[in-house]
Short mmCIF file of C-alpha atoms and ligand atoms in Angstrom, two decimals:
data_model
loop_
_atom_site.label_atom_id
_atom_site.label_comp_id
_atom_site.label_asym_id
_atom_site.label_seq_id
_atom_site.Cartn_x
_atom_site.Cartn_y
_atom_site.Cartn_z
CA MET A 23 63.11 -69.24 51.45
CA PRO A 24 65.19 -71.84 49.64
CA GLU A 25 68.87 -71.08 49.97
CA LEU A 26 71.80 -72.52 48.04
CA PRO A 27 71.85 -75.80 50.02
CA GLU A 28 68.15 -76.43 49.32
CA VAL A 29 68.67 -75.74 45.62
CA GLU A 30 71.66 -78.08 45.52
CA VAL A 31 69.77 -80.81 47.38
CA THR A 32 66.88 -80.35 44.97
CA ARG A 33 69.24 -80.65 42.01
CA ARG A 34 70.79 -83.83 43.37
CA GLY A 35 67.33 -85.19 44.09
CA VAL A 36 65.84 -84.61 40.65
CA ALA A 37 68.99 -85.23 38.57
CA PRO A 38 68.78 -89.07 38.44
CA HIS A 39 65.15 -88.80 37.32
CA ILE A 40 65.66 -86.38 34.45
CA GLU A 41 69.25 -86.60 33.20
CA GLY A 42 69.44 -88.51 29.95
CA ARG A 43 65.65 -88.58 29.65
CA THR A 44 63.63 -87.14 26.80
CA VAL A 45 61.02 -84.46 27.34
CA ARG A 46 57.59 -85.55 26.13
CA GLU A 47 55.59 -82.52 27.10
CA VAL A 48 55.83 -79.20 28.95
CA ILE A 49 52.67 -77.91 30.60
CA LEU A 50 52.38 -74.27 31.70
CA ARG A 51 49.34 -73.58 33.89
CA ARG A 52 49.63 -69.81 34.01
CA ASP A 53 51.37 -67.07 32.06
CA GLY A 54 54.32 -66.96 34.36
CA LEU A 55 55.62 -66.46 37.87
CA ARG A 56 57.93 -63.59 38.72
CA TRP A 57 58.46 -63.21 34.98
CA PRO A 58 56.38 -64.57 32.08
CA PHE A 59 57.10 -68.14 31.04
CA PRO A 60 58.67 -68.30 27.55
CA GLU A 61 55.63 -68.88 25.33
CA ASP A 62 57.45 -71.26 23.02
CA LEU A 63 58.84 -73.41 25.83
CA PRO A 64 56.59 -76.44 25.20
CA ALA A 65 57.64 -76.52 21.55
CA ALA A 66 61.29 -75.78 22.33
CA LEU A 67 61.66 -78.69 24.74
CA ALA A 68 59.41 -81.39 23.29
CA GLY A 69 61.48 -84.33 22.08
CA LYS A 70 64.72 -82.91 23.49
CA ALA A 71 66.97 -84.91 25.81
CA VAL A 72 68.15 -83.54 29.14
CA LEU A 73 71.95 -83.55 28.91
CA ALA A 74 72.74 -82.61 32.50
CA THR A 75 71.64 -80.57 35.48
CA GLY A 76 73.64 -77.82 37.11
CA ARG A 77 73.40 -74.95 39.52
CA ARG A 78 74.69 -71.38 39.59
CA GLY A 79 74.06 -69.65 42.90
CA LYS A 80 70.39 -70.31 43.61
CA TYR A 81 69.55 -70.95 39.95
CA LEU A 82 68.94 -74.57 39.02
CA LEU A 83 70.01 -75.31 35.46
CA ILE A 84 68.72 -78.01 33.12
CA HIS A 85 70.94 -78.28 30.06
CA PHE A 86 69.76 -79.32 26.59
CA ASP A 87 71.77 -79.25 23.38
CA THR A 88 69.66 -76.30 22.24
CA GLY A 89 69.89 -74.23 25.41
CA THR A 90 69.39 -74.18 29.16
CA LEU A 91 66.29 -74.05 31.32
CA ILE A 92 66.92 -71.71 34.25
CA ILE A 93 64.75 -72.31 37.31
CA HIS A 94 64.63 -70.18 40.46
CA LEU A 95 62.54 -71.30 43.42
CA GLY A 96 61.80 -67.75 44.60
CA MET A 97 60.39 -67.47 48.12
CA SER A 98 58.33 -70.61 48.31
CA GLY A 99 58.95 -72.80 45.28
CA HIS A 100 59.90 -76.44 45.16
CA LEU A 101 60.37 -79.16 42.59
CA ARG A 102 59.32 -82.78 42.80
CA VAL A 103 59.39 -85.76 40.47
CA LEU A 104 56.01 -87.51 40.41
CA PRO A 105 54.08 -90.12 38.47
CA THR A 106 52.02 -88.45 35.76
CA ASP A 107 48.70 -89.54 37.23
CA ILE A 108 48.98 -87.20 40.24
CA PRO A 109 46.59 -84.34 39.46
CA ALA A 110 48.07 -80.84 39.57
CA GLN A 111 47.04 -78.75 42.56
CA LYS A 112 46.33 -75.05 42.78
CA HIS A 113 49.95 -73.94 43.10
CA ASP A 114 51.46 -76.36 40.58
CA HIS A 115 52.40 -74.07 37.71
CA PHE A 116 54.94 -75.93 35.58
CA ASP A 117 55.24 -79.58 34.52
CA MET A 118 57.97 -81.17 32.44
CA VAL A 119 57.01 -84.72 31.50
CA VAL A 120 59.97 -87.01 30.78
CA ASP A 121 60.40 -90.61 29.66
CA GLY A 122 61.59 -92.81 32.49
CA PRO A 123 62.67 -96.44 32.67
CA ASP A 124 59.31 -97.23 34.24
CA GLY A 125 57.23 -94.98 32.02
CA LEU A 126 56.57 -91.28 32.16
CA GLN A 127 57.37 -89.08 35.14
CA VAL A 128 56.76 -85.42 35.70
CA LEU A 129 59.09 -82.77 37.10
CA ARG A 130 56.59 -80.44 38.76
CA MET A 131 57.17 -76.95 40.13
CA THR A 132 54.94 -75.76 42.94
CA ASP A 133 55.17 -72.14 44.03
CA PRO A 134 52.40 -70.68 46.21
CA ARG A 135 53.87 -67.16 46.35
CA ARG A 136 54.92 -67.14 42.69
CA PHE A 137 58.26 -65.34 43.12
CA GLY A 138 59.98 -68.19 41.33
CA ALA A 139 61.03 -68.24 37.71
CA VAL A 140 61.31 -70.59 34.76
CA LEU A 141 63.32 -69.09 31.92
CA TRP A 142 64.91 -70.39 28.73
CA HIS A 143 68.33 -69.43 27.46
CA PRO A 144 68.69 -70.57 23.83
CA ARG A 145 72.19 -71.60 22.88
CA GLU A 146 72.31 -69.10 20.00
CA GLU A 147 71.99 -66.22 22.48
CA GLY A 148 75.50 -66.90 23.68
CA GLU A 149 77.23 -68.04 26.81
CA LEU A 150 75.00 -68.92 29.75
CA ASP A 151 77.32 -67.01 32.08
CA GLU A 152 76.39 -63.86 30.16
CA HIS A 153 72.66 -64.26 30.89
CA LEU A 154 71.28 -61.14 32.55
CA LEU A 155 70.54 -63.01 35.80
CA LEU A 156 73.87 -64.82 35.99
CA ARG A 157 76.54 -62.45 34.75
CA GLY A 158 76.87 -60.36 37.92
CA LEU A 159 77.16 -63.33 40.22
CA GLY A 160 80.21 -63.93 42.37
CA VAL A 161 82.10 -67.21 42.48
CA GLU A 162 80.59 -70.45 43.78
CA PRO A 163 81.33 -70.89 47.50
CA LEU A 164 82.00 -74.62 47.10
CA GLY A 165 84.15 -74.23 44.00
CA PRO A 166 87.96 -73.96 43.78
CA GLU A 167 87.90 -70.23 42.98
CA PHE A 168 86.51 -69.32 46.39
CA THR A 169 89.33 -68.69 48.86
CA GLY A 170 90.18 -66.44 51.77
CA LYS A 171 92.65 -64.72 49.46
CA LEU A 172 89.84 -63.85 47.04
CA LEU A 173 87.74 -62.41 49.88
CA TRP A 174 90.71 -60.38 51.10
CA GLU A 175 91.59 -59.08 47.62
CA GLN A 176 88.03 -58.13 46.77
CA THR A 177 87.42 -56.21 49.99
CA ARG A 178 90.41 -53.86 50.13
CA THR A 179 88.32 -50.85 49.13
CA ARG A 180 85.05 -51.88 50.75
CA SER A 181 84.32 -50.31 54.09
CA ALA A 182 80.78 -51.68 54.45
CA ALA A 183 80.10 -54.26 57.16
CA ILE A 184 81.35 -57.73 56.24
CA LYS A 185 77.84 -59.19 56.66
CA GLN A 186 76.47 -56.88 53.97
CA VAL A 187 79.44 -57.36 51.68
CA LEU A 188 78.99 -61.13 51.77
CA MET A 189 75.23 -60.87 51.27
CA ALA A 190 75.67 -58.66 48.19
CA GLY A 191 76.63 -61.79 46.26
CA ASP A 192 79.04 -60.13 43.86
CA ILE A 193 82.13 -61.71 45.45
CA VAL A 194 80.65 -65.07 46.41
CA VAL A 195 77.11 -66.35 45.83
CA GLY A 196 74.83 -68.34 48.09
CA VAL A 197 75.82 -66.92 51.46
CA GLY A 198 72.28 -65.94 52.41
CA ASN A 199 71.12 -64.48 55.69
CA ILE A 200 71.19 -67.69 57.72
CA TYR A 201 74.53 -68.93 56.44
CA CYS A 202 76.08 -65.49 56.73
CA SER A 203 75.34 -65.23 60.46
CA GLU A 204 76.46 -68.80 61.06
CA SER A 205 79.71 -68.50 59.07
CA LEU A 206 80.72 -65.25 60.77
CA PHE A 207 80.09 -66.86 64.15
CA ARG A 208 82.25 -69.87 63.31
CA ALA A 209 85.02 -67.61 62.04
CA GLY A 210 84.79 -65.44 65.18
CA ILE A 211 84.18 -62.26 63.18
CA ASN A 212 81.79 -59.55 64.34
CA PRO A 213 79.27 -58.98 61.50
CA LYS A 214 79.62 -55.19 61.86
CA THR A 215 83.36 -55.22 61.10
CA ALA A 216 84.32 -53.15 58.06
CA ALA A 217 85.27 -55.59 55.31
CA ASN A 218 88.55 -53.78 54.56
CA ARG A 219 89.67 -54.07 58.19
CA ILE A 220 89.68 -57.87 58.27
CA SER A 221 93.06 -59.60 57.92
CA ALA A 222 93.95 -62.19 55.29
CA ALA A 223 94.27 -64.85 58.01
CA ARG A 224 90.77 -64.15 59.28
CA TYR A 225 89.43 -64.28 55.72
CA ASP A 226 90.98 -67.73 55.37
CA ARG A 227 89.00 -68.82 58.44
CA LEU A 228 85.86 -67.18 57.09
CA ALA A 229 86.12 -68.88 53.69
CA GLN A 230 86.56 -72.23 55.42
CA ALA A 231 83.58 -71.51 57.71
CA ILE A 232 81.39 -70.65 54.70
CA ARG A 233 82.36 -73.88 52.93
CA ASP A 234 81.76 -75.91 56.09
CA VAL A 235 78.37 -74.36 56.90
CA LEU A 236 77.05 -74.81 53.37
CA SER A 237 78.46 -78.33 52.97
CA GLU A 238 76.97 -79.45 56.27
CA ALA A 239 73.59 -78.01 55.28
CA ILE A 240 73.68 -79.93 52.00
CA VAL A 241 74.55 -83.19 53.76
CA GLN A 242 71.89 -82.66 56.40
CA GLY A 243 69.31 -81.54 53.87
CA GLY A 244 70.06 -84.51 51.70
CA SER A 245 69.21 -86.88 54.52
CA THR A 246 66.21 -84.88 55.72
CA LEU A 247 64.78 -84.71 52.22
CA ARG A 248 65.77 -88.18 51.10
CA ASP A 249 62.24 -88.89 49.97
CA PHE A 250 61.30 -85.36 48.96
CA ILE A 251 60.62 -86.39 45.43
CA SER A 252 57.93 -88.84 46.43
CA VAL A 253 54.26 -88.02 46.51
CA ASN A 254 53.99 -87.98 50.26
CA GLY A 255 57.56 -87.03 50.93
CA GLN A 256 58.76 -83.86 52.56
CA SER A 257 58.78 -80.99 50.15
CA GLY A 258 59.51 -78.14 52.54
CA TYR A 259 62.85 -76.66 53.48
CA PHE A 260 65.07 -78.18 56.05
CA GLN A 261 65.59 -76.99 59.58
CA GLN A 262 69.02 -77.16 61.05
CA THR A 263 70.71 -76.61 64.36
CA TYR A 264 72.18 -73.13 64.39
CA PHE A 265 74.78 -71.50 66.63
CA VAL A 266 73.29 -68.01 66.46
CA TYR A 267 70.68 -67.70 63.72
CA ASP A 268 67.19 -67.09 65.14
CA ARG A 269 68.49 -67.46 68.71
CA ALA A 270 68.16 -63.86 69.98
CA GLY A 271 68.48 -63.71 73.77
CA VAL A 272 69.29 -67.42 74.02
CA PRO A 273 72.67 -68.34 75.59
CA CYS A 274 75.50 -68.73 73.08
CA ARG A 275 76.32 -72.42 72.68
CA ILE A 276 80.01 -71.67 73.23
CA CYS A 277 80.24 -68.98 75.93
CA GLY A 278 76.72 -68.68 77.36
CA ALA A 279 76.29 -64.95 76.68
CA PRO A 280 72.90 -64.02 75.20
CA VAL A 281 72.91 -64.02 71.39
CA ARG A 282 72.28 -60.53 70.01
CA GLN A 283 70.00 -59.58 67.14
CA ILE A 284 70.57 -56.43 65.09
CA LYS A 285 69.37 -55.13 61.73
CA GLN A 286 71.81 -54.71 58.86
CA GLY A 287 70.37 -53.57 55.53
CA GLN A 288 66.81 -54.49 56.65
CA ARG A 289 67.91 -58.04 57.47
CA SER A 290 68.33 -59.56 60.91
CA THR A 291 71.83 -60.49 61.97
CA PHE A 292 72.50 -62.74 64.94
CA TYR A 293 75.86 -62.83 66.71
CA CYS A 294 77.70 -63.25 70.00
CA VAL A 295 79.61 -60.22 71.32
CA ASN A 296 82.01 -62.47 73.23
CA CYS A 297 82.83 -64.94 70.51
CA GLN A 298 82.91 -62.53 67.57
CA LYS A 299 85.38 -59.64 67.50
ZN1 ZN B 325 79.59 -66.77 72.53
#
């Protein structure tokens, strides 16, 4: 599943190919994915220039002066920029053809499992932050608002396990299952610890660990997927070296104790009983 780093790497990869370019055509090859495609999307975007790209949590944003295209990659989606003469395959559901310096190019969304989404937020419907999918989101983990102090303040009345509080996404977005286990390991915090029992100092370490883990993933993903926009380039998700994630029973890289796997809220958590208190 694409996590925040994959979405950010995708945004950085496609941005130079679409920003400032004019949309020539939008092609929808089915009625929708997780939700129906906006029927009037081809007409709404034709002739419009892409002002900028952005990201909010795992939503990739393409801004126009008339509104914003909101794209979610779901479980299996990815975006590539291709020459227009590459025929669409079975799972290619959405094309946005743009003018490029060397002719037309297509931003193509492929999504075999179809849990992704392409939605349109017209400017006249108000602030983008108020969109149904975006308004409940916590702060961006790589932005200035995300601090240990914020984590501490927002958890004073929450007695649920810190892993589940982070994963809820209402305090901070983008700390998915992998990055949650890894960040808690780096901060030395047991994932079962009640959120309101963690000190401000430990939250400072946790916030830094979250920023580090996500930033490193973006850097690594950027190099792994350098050519992901090309026809034959990698279009999958990147694999990284983890401390604990998916390493059940394997010796901890720091202390050698076997990494433990437990279930929290139906999701697997990996941690080291020695290194995380
Ligand atoms: Zn350990």
